[in-house]
Structure formats: structure tokens, C-alpha cells
Amino acid sequence: MEQVGFGIIGCGAIAPIHAQSIAEIAQTRLVAVADVVEASARKLGAAHGAEIYTDYRRMLERKDVHAVCLCVPSGMRVEIAETCAQAGKHILAEKPLEVTSERIDRLIRAADRNRIKLGCIFQYRFAEDPRLIRQAIDAKRFGRLVLGDAYIKWYRSQEYYASGAWRGTRRLDGGGVLMNQGVHQIDLLIWFMGPVKRVTARTSLIGHKGLEVEDLACALLEFENGAMGSIEGSTAIWPGHPARVEVHGSDGSAILEDGKLRFWRFKNEAEEDAVLQARLKEDSMIGSGASDPVGGLKHEGHRRQIEDFAQAILERRAPAVDGREARHAVALIEAIYKSAETGEPVDF
Ligand SMILES: NC(=O)c1ccc[n+]([C@@H]2O[C@H](COP(=O)([O-])OP(=O)(O)OC[C@H]3O[C@@H](n4cnc5c(N)ncnc54)[C@H](O)[C@@H]3O)[C@@H](O)[C@H]2O)c1
């Protein structure tokens, strides 16, 4: 196989970003798309010259579909993924991989059993700047890690939640600002700071009506390495701000906004620091979801991740963000919800 044939399941808001990315990668080709709403499949399929299906199981019968992008609502993935895995199709799912760690474990087991690749979109990990922070942590440039924070201060209108019956529901969205919007920054935070030992949290619904999930959350984190940190998230803040992830150590600090470095200083300066500091004000390659769920997004992060996933299939290696890696953020968010519900700290 020289080219990986992709099918997309779920042709809603995020699907065009996948289709555009697949079209731009030499080793990938969009073969077919599937959606239970025929008009949605038709619109995406027509734009990319892909075959159209209303039953994804028919699409899986095609031998030229080697992998699927799973762009259905978050809590609908596992049943569909089990069918895809049984059909021998590799699976690249949108974030969060599923809405509970239990359901994620089912997905991982299905992938292992059927020997297919399982990946989860966390496109911020494919921007250059988060990788620079990860490398600086590995090189011990921050000294001792002291504080690590994620701030998701976004705006989502009541109409946004009304735009899909699954949005804002416990069963299919899995949670509110943390599980849906904040999962990207929470994934980055754990990638940088390492495992969390204990979490204490509060959540609330303050700016929207009729949601089963939070639009406001604060969590205090204690990491295994002794550092502390906080997560603050809301979708009830107008006009919404760039999402921030901060890493602070005894010897240096870095701050990301929408996956782009805004601050980068170390006690022991290196030659490359000046080059980085000169481009601190450049635009984010991911774009901003602060007030616009998908319109504010650029596709470059998805393109890089889908390319990595296709190469993982061709080279028979693991993708950069596999199922086990993607599970950490969901497990932490679950612990935050549990702490908010019980009023007690939750230990890992
Ligand atoms: N990576 C990112 O930055 C990002 C951004 C937006 C959304 N997402 C994720 O993408 C997923 C989808 O979000 P969205 O905003 O595109 O939702 P959406 O509601 O716009 O689209 C979901 C689509 O899935 C279809 N669908 C439902 N059940 C199906 C089935 N059984 N078979 C085929 N199609 C089916 C629906 O008809 C709909 O068209 C969510 O998990 C969300 O978290 C990720």
C-alpha cells in the first residue's frame, strides 16, 4: 500500500477540516464519507469527489477504505469504532476519544484485538511551540517544575448548544467546557507536567440554560512530581480569550496561547531563545476557538496529525497520539467531575 484510503464518518462541523487535510497529503486519499443525514454526506462528498453513504457499515465494505476519521458526536464513538475495528479499518477519532475512561478502554481493547491503529486528534500537539516546551522539559531547562496551568476562557452562545441535540448532554458530550472545549489544553498540560496525583475541583452552570453539564470549572491540581497547578474553564465569558497553557519552573517559564508561544524565558539562555523570542507575536497555526467553534480553526494541526497517522499505518508503527495517550486527559476530567460532585479531593 502506498496511499492510505480514508473514509469520514460524521459529516458535521469538524469533518471539512479532515477532508481538506486528507486532500493535501500525498499519502492519503478521501475515498468516501458517511452520515446518517444524507444532505450532510452529500455536501462534503460533492466538495471532495468522495462516494456518499448514509450507513457507514456499507462504506466499511469497501476495500479501498483502509482508515476512518471518526467525526461523530463524542459519546457515539465506541459502538461505531468496534464495528470499524472488526472490519479491519484503522481509526483516527476526534477528541475526546470517548466520554468516559471505561468507554475508552473498550475502544482500546477493540483496536488491540483487531490489530488496527487507533489515534485521537489532539492537533495542538502538532504545532511547533508545544513541542519546544516538551523538549525544554526533557532537557531540564525549566529546572524544578513548580506550577502548570490551563485556562480556557471561552464564549459559546445558547444557540451553539442548541445547534446539535448531543451538545451539552452528559451522555454524548460527556461534560461541558472541560470535556468538550478544554480537553485540548488539559491534554497539553499533562503532556508537559506529567501525571496528576490529586485533584480538588468545583464546577457550575452559570451562563446557559438547560445544559446537563458545566460551563464553569475550577480545579486545583497536585502533580506527582510535587508541582501544583490549576485549570480554569468557562464557555460563559464574553468575548472569549485565547486558551492558555502555562509552565513555570525554578529556572524558566513558558506560556502558550492557542498553541503559540507568547512567553519564553530561561535563567540559562540558549542561542535559539533569541530566535524564538523574535517570533513570539506571530499568529497561531491552529487558530482560536475562543468565540467561534470551528470557523476560528485552521486545519494545519489536523493535516500534520493525519499525515503522522497515515505514516504510522504505512510504517507499521504507533501513531504519535494513540488511544492510551489520549485517555489521560479524559481520566483527569472525570476526576475533576467526581471531586466537584462529592466535594472531596480525588486521588489517582
Ligand atoms: N479537534 C477540534 O478542535 C474539534 C473541533 C470541533 C469538534 N470536534 C469534535 O468532533 C466531533 C464532532 O463535532 P461536530 O462539531 O462536527 O459535531 P456535529 O454535530 O456538527 O457533527 C456530527 C455529525 O455526525 C453525524 N452522525 C451522528 N451519528 C452518526 C452515525 N451513526 N453515522 C454517521 N454519522 C453520524 C451527524 O449527523 C452530524 O452530521 C466531536 O467529538 C467534537 O468534540 C473537534
Short mmCIF file of C-alpha atoms and ligand atoms in Angstrom, two decimals:
data_model
loop_
_atom_site.label_atom_id
_atom_site.label_comp_id
_atom_site.label_asym_id
_atom_site.label_seq_id
_atom_site.Cartn_x
_atom_site.Cartn_y
_atom_site.Cartn_z
CA MET A 1 0.00 0.00 0.00
CA GLU A 2 1.40 3.39 -1.00
CA GLN A 3 -1.61 5.54 -0.27
CA VAL A 4 -3.99 5.27 2.66
CA GLY A 5 -7.65 5.45 1.60
CA PHE A 6 -9.78 7.30 4.17
CA GLY A 7 -13.48 7.35 4.90
CA ILE A 8 -15.04 10.01 7.13
CA ILE A 9 -17.89 9.00 9.45
CA GLY A 10 -19.92 12.02 10.60
CA CYS A 11 -20.03 14.94 8.17
CA GLY A 12 -20.78 17.82 10.54
CA ALA A 13 -18.83 20.89 11.60
CA ILE A 14 -15.34 19.38 12.02
CA ALA A 15 -15.43 16.97 9.06
CA PRO A 16 -14.39 19.50 6.35
CA ILE A 17 -11.14 20.11 8.28
CA HIS A 18 -10.39 16.37 7.97
CA ALA A 19 -11.38 16.29 4.29
CA GLN A 20 -9.23 19.31 3.44
CA SER A 21 -6.27 17.84 5.33
CA ILE A 22 -6.58 14.42 3.63
CA ALA A 23 -6.72 16.15 0.23
CA GLU A 24 -3.42 17.92 0.88
CA ILE A 25 -1.35 14.89 1.98
CA ALA A 26 0.45 12.90 -0.71
CA GLN A 27 -0.01 9.53 1.05
CA THR A 28 -3.74 9.93 1.73
CA ARG A 29 -6.90 9.96 -0.37
CA LEU A 30 -10.51 10.62 0.66
CA VAL A 31 -12.49 7.71 -0.78
CA ALA A 32 -15.90 8.02 0.87
CA VAL A 33 -17.93 9.85 3.50
CA ALA A 34 -20.88 8.69 5.63
CA ASP A 35 -23.55 10.50 7.62
CA VAL A 36 -26.99 9.46 8.76
CA VAL A 37 -28.18 12.80 7.36
CA GLU A 38 -27.85 12.32 3.61
CA ALA A 39 -27.63 16.05 2.84
CA SER A 40 -24.59 16.38 5.14
CA ALA A 41 -22.81 13.44 3.47
CA ARG A 42 -23.73 14.77 0.02
CA LYS A 43 -22.37 18.26 0.74
CA LEU A 44 -18.99 17.00 1.98
CA GLY A 45 -18.74 14.20 -0.60
CA ALA A 46 -19.52 16.54 -3.50
CA ALA A 47 -16.91 19.06 -2.36
CA HIS A 48 -14.19 16.37 -2.38
CA GLY A 49 -15.29 13.94 -5.09
CA ALA A 50 -15.90 11.20 -2.49
CA GLU A 51 -18.55 8.45 -2.54
CA ILE A 52 -21.51 9.05 -0.25
CA TYR A 53 -23.08 6.68 2.30
CA THR A 54 -25.89 7.07 4.83
CA ASP A 55 -24.95 3.77 6.52
CA TYR A 56 -21.29 3.73 7.50
CA ARG A 57 -21.33 -0.09 7.61
CA ARG A 58 -21.81 -0.16 3.81
CA MET A 59 -18.81 2.14 3.49
CA LEU A 60 -16.72 -0.28 5.55
CA GLU A 61 -17.28 -2.99 2.91
CA ARG A 62 -15.01 -1.07 0.54
CA LYS A 63 -11.50 -2.50 0.28
CA ASP A 64 -10.09 0.91 -0.72
CA VAL A 65 -11.14 2.39 2.66
CA HIS A 66 -8.20 1.49 4.90
CA ALA A 67 -8.82 4.01 7.69
CA VAL A 68 -11.67 6.11 9.03
CA CYS A 69 -11.84 9.54 10.63
CA LEU A 70 -14.47 9.31 13.34
CA CYS A 71 -16.19 12.71 13.47
CA VAL A 72 -19.48 11.70 15.09
CA PRO A 73 -20.54 13.19 18.48
CA SER A 74 -18.05 12.27 21.23
CA GLY A 75 -20.19 9.73 23.12
CA MET A 76 -21.17 7.80 19.97
CA ARG A 77 -17.72 6.61 19.04
CA VAL A 78 -17.20 3.29 20.78
CA GLU A 79 -20.01 1.27 19.16
CA ILE A 80 -19.09 2.57 15.68
CA ALA A 81 -15.38 2.07 16.37
CA GLU A 82 -15.91 -1.55 17.41
CA THR A 83 -17.60 -2.21 14.05
CA CYS A 84 -14.79 -0.40 12.19
CA ALA A 85 -12.12 -2.33 14.08
CA GLN A 86 -13.84 -5.65 13.32
CA ALA A 87 -13.81 -4.66 9.65
CA GLY A 88 -10.04 -4.14 9.96
CA LYS A 89 -10.15 -0.35 9.46
CA HIS A 90 -7.68 1.89 11.27
CA ILE A 91 -9.38 4.57 13.36
CA LEU A 92 -8.47 8.21 13.87
CA ALA A 93 -11.09 9.63 16.23
CA GLU A 94 -11.80 13.24 17.06
CA LYS A 95 -11.21 14.46 20.61
CA PRO A 96 -12.13 13.49 23.27
CA LEU A 97 -11.52 9.87 22.25
CA GLU A 98 -14.74 8.95 24.12
CA VAL A 99 -16.61 10.45 27.06
CA THR A 100 -15.50 8.10 29.87
CA SER A 101 -12.32 6.16 30.52
CA GLU A 102 -14.42 2.97 30.65
CA ARG A 103 -15.63 3.54 27.09
CA ILE A 104 -12.10 4.47 26.02
CA ASP A 105 -10.87 1.14 27.43
CA ARG A 106 -13.45 -0.67 25.28
CA LEU A 107 -12.14 1.20 22.25
CA ILE A 108 -8.52 0.37 23.05
CA ARG A 109 -9.41 -3.30 23.54
CA ALA A 110 -11.21 -3.38 20.17
CA ALA A 111 -8.16 -1.85 18.47
CA ASP A 112 -5.75 -4.27 20.15
CA ARG A 113 -7.92 -7.30 19.41
CA ASN A 114 -8.21 -6.44 15.73
CA ARG A 115 -4.64 -5.17 15.38
CA ILE A 116 -5.61 -1.83 13.93
CA LYS A 117 -4.08 1.59 14.65
CA LEU A 118 -6.06 3.85 16.96
CA GLY A 119 -5.34 7.56 17.14
CA CYS A 120 -7.05 10.59 18.67
CA ILE A 121 -6.93 14.11 17.28
CA PHE A 122 -5.09 16.48 19.59
CA GLN A 123 -3.94 18.93 16.94
CA TYR A 124 -2.23 21.30 19.38
CA ARG A 125 0.44 18.65 19.92
CA PHE A 126 1.37 19.05 16.25
CA ALA A 127 2.08 22.77 16.45
CA GLU A 128 5.81 23.53 16.80
CA ASP A 129 5.65 25.50 20.03
CA PRO A 130 4.11 22.88 22.36
CA ARG A 131 6.84 20.53 21.13
CA LEU A 132 9.51 23.10 22.08
CA ILE A 133 8.12 23.18 25.62
CA ARG A 134 8.12 19.38 25.79
CA GLN A 135 11.76 19.32 24.56
CA ALA A 136 12.79 22.01 27.07
CA ILE A 137 11.21 19.94 29.88
CA ASP A 138 13.10 16.84 28.69
CA ALA A 139 16.32 18.89 28.61
CA LYS A 140 15.59 20.05 32.23
CA ARG A 141 15.68 23.71 31.14
CA PHE A 142 12.77 24.63 33.45
CA GLY A 143 14.69 23.32 36.48
CA ARG A 144 12.20 22.00 39.00
CA LEU A 145 8.61 22.24 37.72
CA VAL A 146 6.62 24.44 40.13
CA LEU A 147 3.30 25.45 38.52
CA GLY A 148 1.37 24.23 35.47
CA ASP A 149 -1.91 25.85 34.46
CA ALA A 150 -4.56 25.61 31.76
CA TYR A 151 -7.02 28.44 31.19
CA ILE A 152 -9.93 28.06 28.78
CA LYS A 153 -11.94 31.28 28.98
CA TRP A 154 -14.22 30.97 26.01
CA TYR A 155 -17.64 32.01 24.78
CA ARG A 156 -20.30 29.67 23.44
CA SER A 157 -23.78 31.05 22.79
CA GLN A 158 -27.03 29.37 23.80
CA GLU A 159 -27.58 28.84 20.04
CA TYR A 160 -24.32 26.88 19.82
CA TYR A 161 -25.60 24.40 22.42
CA ALA A 162 -28.96 24.22 20.61
CA SER A 163 -27.22 23.51 17.26
CA GLY A 164 -26.91 19.77 17.97
CA ALA A 165 -29.11 17.62 20.24
CA TRP A 166 -25.94 15.99 21.64
CA ARG A 167 -24.28 19.23 22.76
CA GLY A 168 -24.31 19.91 26.48
CA THR A 169 -25.58 16.41 27.32
CA ARG A 170 -23.83 14.17 29.82
CA ARG A 171 -24.21 11.02 27.70
CA LEU A 172 -23.00 12.30 24.33
CA ASP A 173 -20.87 15.40 25.07
CA GLY A 174 -19.56 13.76 28.26
CA GLY A 175 -19.23 17.10 30.02
CA GLY A 176 -19.10 20.79 29.34
CA VAL A 177 -16.27 23.26 28.96
CA LEU A 178 -13.63 20.81 30.23
CA MET A 179 -14.63 17.67 28.28
CA ASN A 180 -15.53 19.41 25.04
CA GLN A 181 -13.51 22.62 24.71
CA GLY A 182 -10.81 22.33 27.38
CA VAL A 183 -9.68 18.77 26.68
CA HIS A 184 -7.00 20.09 24.27
CA GLN A 185 -5.31 22.28 26.87
CA ILE A 186 -5.73 19.65 29.59
CA ASP A 187 -4.02 17.13 27.29
CA LEU A 188 -1.12 19.57 26.76
CA LEU A 189 -0.89 20.32 30.48
CA ILE A 190 -0.47 16.64 31.44
CA TRP A 191 1.88 16.09 28.49
CA PHE A 192 4.10 18.83 29.94
CA MET A 193 3.71 18.38 33.69
CA GLY A 194 3.29 14.60 33.97
CA PRO A 195 0.71 12.61 35.92
CA VAL A 196 -1.62 14.20 38.49
CA LYS A 197 -1.69 12.74 42.00
CA ARG A 198 -4.68 14.57 43.48
CA VAL A 199 -7.37 16.93 42.24
CA THR A 200 -9.84 19.17 44.07
CA ALA A 201 -12.50 20.89 41.99
CA ARG A 202 -15.74 22.84 41.72
CA THR A 203 -17.99 23.11 38.69
CA SER A 204 -21.16 25.05 37.96
CA LEU A 205 -23.65 26.08 35.27
CA ILE A 206 -23.81 29.85 35.30
CA GLY A 207 -24.39 31.32 31.84
CA HIS A 208 -26.58 28.89 29.88
CA LYS A 209 -30.00 27.29 30.28
CA GLY A 210 -30.92 23.62 30.07
CA LEU A 211 -27.43 22.07 29.89
CA GLU A 212 -26.68 18.87 31.82
CA VAL A 213 -23.01 19.88 32.03
CA GLU A 214 -20.79 22.64 33.41
CA ASP A 215 -19.99 25.95 31.75
CA LEU A 216 -17.70 26.96 34.63
CA ALA A 217 -15.00 24.89 36.32
CA CYS A 218 -12.00 25.42 38.59
CA ALA A 219 -9.61 22.67 39.65
CA LEU A 220 -6.57 22.59 41.90
CA LEU A 221 -4.00 20.02 40.75
CA GLU A 222 -1.20 18.32 42.65
CA PHE A 223 1.21 16.61 40.27
CA GLU A 224 3.21 13.50 41.12
CA ASN A 225 6.45 15.48 40.77
CA GLY A 226 5.44 17.88 43.58
CA ALA A 227 4.37 20.75 41.32
CA MET A 228 0.88 22.25 41.61
CA GLY A 229 -1.41 23.88 39.13
CA SER A 230 -4.86 24.98 38.20
CA ILE A 231 -7.40 24.53 35.48
CA GLU A 232 -9.96 27.28 34.92
CA GLY A 233 -12.57 26.88 32.22
CA SER A 234 -15.76 28.57 31.13
CA THR A 235 -17.86 28.96 28.00
CA ALA A 236 -19.86 31.77 29.62
CA ILE A 237 -17.24 34.52 29.21
CA TRP A 238 -17.77 37.14 26.54
CA PRO A 239 -15.98 37.74 24.17
CA GLY A 240 -13.70 34.76 24.91
CA HIS A 241 -9.90 34.78 25.13
CA PRO A 242 -7.10 32.68 23.64
CA ALA A 243 -6.69 29.39 25.53
CA ARG A 244 -3.55 29.50 27.69
CA VAL A 245 -1.25 26.79 28.98
CA GLU A 246 1.49 27.91 31.35
CA VAL A 247 4.56 26.00 32.55
CA HIS A 248 6.64 27.57 35.31
CA GLY A 249 9.78 26.17 36.86
CA SER A 250 12.61 27.25 39.14
CA ASP A 251 14.76 28.07 36.08
CA GLY A 252 12.31 29.15 33.38
CA SER A 253 8.77 29.87 32.25
CA ALA A 254 6.80 29.41 29.05
CA ILE A 255 3.27 30.49 28.13
CA LEU A 256 1.25 29.24 25.17
CA GLU A 257 -1.82 30.91 23.73
CA ASP A 258 -3.82 28.84 21.26
CA GLY A 259 -0.78 26.59 20.85
CA LYS A 260 1.56 29.53 20.12
CA LEU A 261 4.37 30.68 22.43
CA ARG A 262 3.72 34.09 24.00
CA PHE A 263 6.42 33.90 26.69
CA TRP A 264 9.72 32.00 26.71
CA ARG A 265 12.45 32.84 29.24
CA PHE A 266 15.14 30.74 30.92
CA LYS A 267 17.74 31.54 33.55
CA ASN A 268 20.34 29.86 31.35
CA GLU A 269 19.73 31.32 27.93
CA ALA A 270 20.43 29.26 24.82
CA GLU A 271 21.26 30.56 21.34
CA GLU A 272 17.89 29.55 19.91
CA ASP A 273 16.00 31.58 22.57
CA ALA A 274 16.58 34.88 20.73
CA VAL A 275 15.16 33.41 17.51
CA LEU A 276 12.08 32.21 19.40
CA GLN A 277 11.61 35.49 21.23
CA ALA A 278 11.63 37.32 17.90
CA ARG A 279 8.56 35.40 16.77
CA LEU A 280 6.51 35.42 19.98
CA LYS A 281 3.87 37.66 18.39
CA GLU A 282 3.29 35.52 15.29
CA ASP A 283 -0.18 34.10 14.62
CA SER A 284 -1.25 30.67 15.90
CA MET A 285 -1.25 27.96 13.21
CA ILE A 286 -4.18 26.27 14.99
CA GLY A 287 -6.38 29.39 15.09
CA SER A 288 -8.64 30.25 18.01
CA GLY A 289 -11.82 28.57 19.20
CA ALA A 290 -12.32 31.34 21.78
CA SER A 291 -15.65 32.50 20.36
CA ASP A 292 -16.08 30.53 17.14
CA PRO A 293 -16.27 26.71 17.49
CA VAL A 294 -14.95 25.71 14.08
CA GLY A 295 -14.82 28.88 11.94
CA GLY A 296 -11.89 30.08 14.07
CA LEU A 297 -9.92 26.88 13.48
CA LYS A 298 -7.17 26.42 10.91
CA HIS A 299 -6.55 22.93 9.52
CA GLU A 300 -2.73 22.78 9.72
CA GLY A 301 -2.65 20.86 13.04
CA HIS A 302 -5.12 18.28 11.71
CA ARG A 303 -3.14 17.98 8.46
CA ARG A 304 0.07 17.21 10.36
CA GLN A 305 -1.64 14.72 12.66
CA ILE A 306 -3.46 12.90 9.84
CA GLU A 307 -0.13 12.70 7.98
CA ASP A 308 1.50 11.16 11.07
CA PHE A 309 -1.38 8.68 11.35
CA ALA A 310 -1.10 7.65 7.68
CA GLN A 311 2.66 7.23 8.04
CA ALA A 312 2.12 5.14 11.18
CA ILE A 313 -0.07 2.80 9.10
CA LEU A 314 2.42 2.64 6.23
CA GLU A 315 5.46 2.20 8.51
CA ARG A 316 3.62 -0.19 10.89
CA ARG A 317 4.42 1.93 13.93
CA ALA A 318 2.28 3.54 16.63
CA PRO A 319 0.75 6.96 15.89
CA ALA A 320 2.08 9.93 17.90
CA VAL A 321 -1.16 10.17 19.92
CA ASP A 322 -2.60 6.69 20.41
CA GLY A 323 -5.57 5.56 22.47
CA ARG A 324 -3.67 5.13 25.72
CA GLU A 325 -2.11 8.59 25.41
CA ALA A 326 -5.49 10.19 24.65
CA ARG A 327 -7.05 8.50 27.72
CA HIS A 328 -5.10 10.61 30.26
CA ALA A 329 -6.99 13.87 29.65
CA VAL A 330 -10.41 12.19 29.89
CA ALA A 331 -9.43 10.38 33.11
CA LEU A 332 -8.33 13.69 34.67
CA ILE A 333 -11.56 15.43 33.62
CA GLU A 334 -13.57 12.54 35.11
CA ALA A 335 -11.69 13.00 38.39
CA ILE A 336 -12.45 16.75 38.32
CA TYR A 337 -16.16 15.98 37.87
CA LYS A 338 -16.06 13.45 40.68
CA SER A 339 -14.39 15.90 43.05
CA ALA A 340 -16.92 18.62 42.15
CA GLU A 341 -19.78 16.18 42.76
CA THR A 342 -18.55 14.84 46.10
CA GLY A 343 -16.85 17.97 47.40
CA GLU A 344 -13.82 15.80 48.24
CA PRO A 345 -10.35 15.64 46.68
CA VAL A 346 -9.86 12.71 44.29
CA ASP A 347 -6.61 10.73 44.41
CA PHE A 348 -5.27 8.85 41.40
N1 LIG B 1 -10.31 18.95 17.15
C1 LIG B 1 -11.10 20.01 17.31
O1 LIG B 1 -10.65 21.12 17.54
C2 LIG B 1 -12.60 19.81 17.22
C3 LIG B 1 -13.42 20.90 16.88
C4 LIG B 1 -14.80 20.66 16.79
C5 LIG B 1 -15.34 19.41 17.08
N2 LIG B 1 -14.50 18.39 17.44
C6 LIG B 1 -15.06 17.05 17.77
O2 LIG B 1 -15.63 16.48 16.62
C7 LIG B 1 -16.77 15.69 16.97
C8 LIG B 1 -17.97 16.15 16.13
O3 LIG B 1 -18.23 17.51 16.42
P1 LIG B 1 -19.01 18.44 15.37
O4 LIG B 1 -18.97 19.81 15.94
O5 LIG B 1 -18.51 18.20 13.99
O6 LIG B 1 -20.49 17.84 15.55
P2 LIG B 1 -21.71 17.93 14.52
O7 LIG B 1 -22.94 17.69 15.30
O8 LIG B 1 -21.60 19.17 13.69
O9 LIG B 1 -21.44 16.68 13.53
C9 LIG B 1 -21.62 15.33 13.90
C10 LIG B 1 -22.13 14.59 12.68
O10 LIG B 1 -22.19 13.19 12.95
C11 LIG B 1 -23.34 12.66 12.28
N3 LIG B 1 -23.70 11.37 12.85
C12 LIG B 1 -24.30 11.08 14.02
N4 LIG B 1 -24.44 9.75 14.17
C13 LIG B 1 -23.93 9.17 13.07
C14 LIG B 1 -23.80 7.82 12.62
N5 LIG B 1 -24.22 6.80 13.35
N6 LIG B 1 -23.23 7.61 11.41
C15 LIG B 1 -22.80 8.64 10.65
N7 LIG B 1 -22.90 9.93 11.00
C16 LIG B 1 -23.47 10.19 12.21
C17 LIG B 1 -24.39 13.76 12.48
O11 LIG B 1 -25.46 13.63 11.56
C18 LIG B 1 -23.55 15.02 12.24
O12 LIG B 1 -23.53 15.41 10.87
C19 LIG B 1 -16.98 15.89 18.48
O13 LIG B 1 -16.48 14.78 19.17
C20 LIG B 1 -16.17 17.13 18.81
O14 LIG B 1 -15.64 17.09 20.13
C21 LIG B 1 -13.17 18.58 17.49
#
